[in-house]
Short mmCIF file of C-alpha atoms in Angstrom, two decimals:
data_model
loop_
_atom_site.label_atom_id
_atom_site.label_comp_id
_atom_site.label_asym_id
_atom_site.label_seq_id
_atom_site.Cartn_x
_atom_site.Cartn_y
_atom_site.Cartn_z
CA MET A 1144 80.58 102.91 26.98
CA GLU A 1145 82.31 101.04 29.80
CA PRO A 1146 85.53 102.91 30.79
CA ASN A 1147 88.75 100.94 30.72
CA PRO A 1148 89.64 99.58 34.18
CA PRO A 1149 92.99 100.56 35.68
CA ASP A 1150 96.04 98.35 35.22
CA LEU A 1151 95.78 96.53 38.54
CA LEU A 1152 98.75 95.13 40.41
CA LEU A 1153 99.29 91.41 40.00
CA GLU A 1154 98.58 89.97 43.44
CA PRO A 1155 98.18 86.17 43.63
CA ARG A 1156 95.51 84.95 46.00
CA LEU A 1157 97.12 83.73 49.21
CA PRO A 1158 96.41 80.32 50.78
CA GLY A 1159 93.31 80.56 52.96
CA GLU A 1160 92.43 84.01 51.61
CA THR A 1161 88.78 84.53 50.70
CA VAL A 1162 87.77 86.12 47.42
CA GLN A 1163 86.56 89.18 49.34
CA GLN A 1164 89.89 89.53 51.14
CA TRP A 1165 91.89 89.09 47.94
CA VAL A 1166 89.84 91.60 45.97
CA PHE A 1167 90.14 94.22 48.71
CA ARG A 1168 93.88 93.65 49.14
CA ARG A 1169 94.54 93.84 45.40
CA LEU A 1170 92.44 96.96 44.86
CA ARG A 1171 93.88 98.66 47.94
CA ARG A 1172 97.46 98.01 46.90
CA SER A 1173 96.67 99.13 43.36
CA VAL A 1174 95.36 102.48 44.63
CA MET A 1175 98.39 102.86 46.88
CA ALA A 1176 100.75 102.13 43.98
CA GLY A 1177 99.19 104.76 41.75
CA ARG A 1178 97.30 102.39 39.43
CA PHE A 1179 94.08 104.46 39.69
CA PRO A 1180 94.77 107.63 37.65
CA PRO A 1181 93.33 110.85 39.14
CA GLY A 1182 90.14 111.97 37.43
CA GLN A 1183 89.40 108.61 35.77
CA ALA A 1184 86.14 107.02 36.86
CA VAL A 1185 86.03 103.23 37.14
CA THR A 1186 83.01 100.97 37.39
CA ILE A 1187 82.19 98.00 39.54
CA ARG A 1188 81.48 95.99 36.40
CA GLY A 1189 84.81 96.88 34.79
CA LEU A 1190 86.79 96.00 37.91
CA ALA A 1191 84.87 92.75 38.39
CA GLU A 1192 85.66 91.73 34.82
CA ALA A 1193 89.34 92.65 35.23
CA LEU A 1194 89.55 90.58 38.41
CA GLY A 1195 87.44 87.70 37.10
CA VAL A 1196 84.99 87.85 40.01
CA SER A 1197 81.36 88.82 40.59
CA ALA A 1198 80.32 92.37 41.41
CA MET A 1199 79.66 91.65 45.10
CA PRO A 1200 83.28 91.46 46.43
CA VAL A 1201 84.26 94.45 44.28
CA ARG A 1202 81.35 96.51 45.62
CA GLU A 1203 82.34 95.67 49.21
CA ALA A 1204 86.03 96.46 48.58
CA LEU A 1205 85.15 99.81 47.03
CA ARG A 1206 82.88 100.63 49.96
CA ARG A 1207 85.83 100.08 52.32
CA LEU A 1208 88.17 102.14 50.15
CA VAL A 1209 85.67 104.99 50.10
CA ALA A 1210 85.56 104.79 53.91
CA GLU A 1211 89.37 105.06 53.93
CA ARG A 1212 89.10 108.21 51.77
CA ALA A 1213 91.09 106.54 49.00
CA LEU A 1214 88.19 106.79 46.55
CA VAL A 1215 84.94 108.74 46.25
CA LEU A 1216 81.59 107.34 45.18
CA LEU A 1217 80.14 109.05 42.10
CA ASP A 1218 76.95 106.98 41.96
CA ASN A 1219 76.00 103.41 42.73
CA ARG A 1220 78.26 101.99 40.02
CA ARG A 1221 81.31 104.27 39.66
CA VAL A 1222 84.17 105.56 41.81
CA ARG A 1223 87.23 107.69 41.24
CA VAL A 1224 90.21 109.14 43.11
CA PRO A 1225 89.25 112.24 45.15
CA GLU A 1226 90.35 115.60 43.82
CA MET A 1227 93.60 116.82 45.37
CA THR A 1228 93.89 120.42 46.54
CA ALA A 1229 97.10 122.10 47.68
CA ARG A 1230 95.69 122.36 51.21
CA ARG A 1231 94.79 118.68 51.41
CA PHE A 1232 98.12 117.63 49.94
CA ASP A 1233 99.99 119.82 52.42
CA GLU A 1234 98.27 118.04 55.31
CA LEU A 1235 98.99 114.60 53.86
CA PHE A 1236 102.60 115.64 53.21
CA ALA A 1237 103.00 116.78 56.83
CA ALA A 1238 101.37 113.58 58.07
CA ARG A 1239 103.83 111.46 56.08
CA ILE A 1240 106.80 113.24 57.60
CA MET A 1241 105.51 113.07 61.17
CA LEU A 1242 104.45 109.42 61.02
CA GLU A 1243 107.26 107.99 58.91
CA VAL A 1244 110.14 109.72 60.66
CA GLU A 1245 108.85 108.42 63.98
CA ALA A 1246 108.18 104.93 62.61
CA ALA A 1247 111.73 104.73 61.23
CA ALA A 1248 113.23 105.79 64.55
CA ARG A 1249 111.16 103.21 66.43
CA ALA A 1250 112.24 100.51 63.98
CA LEU A 1251 115.95 101.19 64.58
CA PRO A 1252 116.36 98.71 67.49
CA ALA A 1253 114.92 95.97 65.26
CA ALA A 1254 117.35 96.64 62.39
CA ASP A 1255 119.18 93.31 62.43
CA ALA A 1256 121.32 91.86 59.66
CA ALA A 1257 118.35 90.19 57.95
CA LEU A 1258 116.43 93.47 57.74
CA LEU A 1259 119.47 95.33 56.43
CA ARG A 1260 119.95 92.70 53.69
CA ARG A 1261 116.29 93.00 52.72
CA LEU A 1262 116.40 96.80 52.62
CA THR A 1263 119.61 96.77 50.62
CA ALA A 1264 118.03 94.43 48.05
CA LEU A 1265 114.94 96.65 47.82
CA ASP A 1266 117.11 99.75 47.40
CA ARG A 1267 118.97 98.06 44.54
CA ALA A 1268 115.65 97.08 42.94
CA CYS A 1269 114.49 100.69 43.27
CA ASP A 1270 117.72 101.94 41.65
CA ALA A 1271 117.28 99.46 38.81
CA ALA A 1272 113.71 100.68 38.26
CA VAL A 1273 114.96 104.27 38.08
CA GLU A 1274 117.64 103.30 35.55
CA ALA A 1275 115.05 101.49 33.44
CA GLY A 1276 112.54 104.32 33.72
CA GLY A 1277 109.86 101.95 35.03
CA THR A 1278 107.36 104.16 36.82
CA GLU A 1279 105.28 101.33 38.27
CA ALA A 1280 108.37 99.49 39.50
CA MET A 1281 109.75 102.70 41.05
CA ILE A 1282 106.58 103.27 43.03
CA GLU A 1283 106.25 99.65 44.12
CA THR A 1284 109.87 99.15 45.20
CA ASN A 1285 109.84 102.49 47.03
CA LEU A 1286 106.71 101.49 48.95
CA ALA A 1287 108.22 98.08 49.69
CA PHE A 1288 111.39 99.69 51.09
CA HIS A 1289 109.47 101.96 53.43
CA ALA A 1290 106.98 99.26 54.47
CA ALA A 1291 109.82 96.84 55.29
CA LEU A 1292 111.53 99.46 57.45
CA TYR A 1293 108.45 100.64 59.32
CA GLY A 1294 107.16 97.09 59.71
CA ALA A 1295 110.40 95.86 61.30
CA ARG A 1296 108.53 95.90 64.59
CA PRO A 1297 105.63 93.44 64.20
CA ASP A 1298 103.65 95.29 66.88
CA SER A 1299 103.95 98.67 65.15
CA VAL A 1300 100.72 100.69 65.24
CA LEU A 1301 102.15 103.38 62.97
CA LEU A 1302 102.34 101.36 59.73
CA PRO A 1303 98.53 101.10 59.26
CA LEU A 1304 98.26 104.85 59.78
CA ILE A 1305 101.05 105.44 57.26
CA GLU A 1306 99.35 103.17 54.72
CA SER A 1307 96.17 105.22 55.11
CA VAL A 1308 98.14 108.31 54.04
CA TRP A 1309 99.82 106.39 51.20
CA LEU A 1310 96.37 105.44 49.90
CA GLN A 1311 95.42 109.10 49.56
CA ILE A 1312 98.72 110.20 48.00
CA GLY A 1313 99.42 107.10 45.86
CA PRO A 1314 97.40 108.13 42.78
CA PHE A 1315 99.56 111.26 42.47
CA MET A 1316 102.94 109.52 42.61
CA ARG A 1317 103.22 109.36 38.82
CA MET A 1318 103.07 113.15 38.77
CA ALA A 1319 105.79 113.28 41.45
CA LEU A 1320 108.09 111.06 39.38
CA ALA A 1321 107.73 113.12 36.21
CA ASP A 1322 110.92 115.10 36.92
CA LEU A 1323 112.69 112.81 39.36
CA GLU A 1324 116.30 113.69 38.49
CA ARG A 1325 115.80 117.38 39.23
CA HIS A 1326 113.92 116.96 42.50
CA TYR A 1327 115.65 113.85 43.89
CA PRO A 1328 119.41 114.30 43.34
CA VAL A 1329 120.58 112.33 46.42
CA ASP A 1330 119.88 108.66 47.20
CA ARG A 1331 118.10 109.11 50.53
CA HIS A 1332 117.52 105.38 50.87
CA ALA A 1333 121.30 104.89 50.89
CA GLU A 1334 121.55 107.54 53.61
CA ALA A 1335 118.88 105.76 55.63
CA LEU A 1336 120.70 102.44 55.26
CA ALA A 1337 123.98 103.98 56.41
CA ALA A 1338 122.25 105.45 59.45
CA LEU A 1339 120.63 102.11 60.26
CA LYS A 1340 123.97 100.32 60.09
CA ALA A 1341 125.56 102.95 62.34
CA GLY A 1342 122.66 102.97 64.81
CA ASP A 1343 122.34 106.70 64.14
CA GLU A 1344 118.77 107.70 65.01
CA ALA A 1345 119.20 111.38 64.20
CA GLY A 1346 120.72 110.54 60.83
CA LEU A 1347 117.90 108.10 60.09
CA ARG A 1348 115.29 110.73 60.93
CA ARG A 1349 117.00 113.23 58.63
CA ALA A 1350 117.26 110.73 55.77
CA ILE A 1351 113.59 109.71 55.90
CA GLU A 1352 112.36 113.30 56.13
CA ALA A 1353 114.61 114.31 53.21
CA ASP A 1354 113.41 111.31 51.21
CA ILE A 1355 109.78 112.44 51.56
CA ARG A 1356 110.54 116.11 50.93
CA ASP A 1357 112.64 115.40 47.84
CA GLY A 1358 110.24 112.75 46.56
CA ILE A 1359 106.89 114.56 46.71
CA GLY A 1360 107.40 118.03 48.22
CA HIS A 1361 107.55 119.69 44.80
CA LEU A 1362 103.95 118.65 44.09
CA LEU A 1363 102.78 121.51 46.31
CA GLU A 1364 103.82 123.94 43.57
CA LYS A 1365 101.91 122.01 40.89
CA LEU A 1366 98.76 121.79 43.01
CA GLY A 1367 98.89 125.37 44.29
#
């Protein structure tokens, strides 16, 4: 029996974007946003049917995602999220802190009024998702907030590295959000915004590190 495909993110095809590019972008963002549940195998055929395309662009997209260590190949037709060990998660957790704290600090000089308005709107959307209990919306608005901050510098080389780590952690974000109120009592995004407005690099570094620690640090205990 063909397994049910994951609930993929809705990503309209952009002008000038090839089918191959669109399929890869949509699958990549879906993995990053936790739409591929850990342990659930998916097939090329199932994904192709969900996307309304042939098997060829799906096969190529999955090959690239396997190369990025976001998925593992089970055979020539199925893939799944790699198993997560406490040791592997600890390394990914440390990588997030090192890369994202530095990326935030380097984005500080580019924090103009337009960026602050965008981040404020994304923070409000994230708060609304939390109030509504929308897991998918929480993950997506949180990623959007961080991506907007780290991508404030168009020449940033850190954001692609950060996204590589997000790809490997993304499928486990639902687990991290299971007890959000207990592990995330302070709005770290609000702290980051205040630091950005004040031009406070040290405060921004502290806020981003605390955001990551509060958001996913407790998963170490569950995976240990």
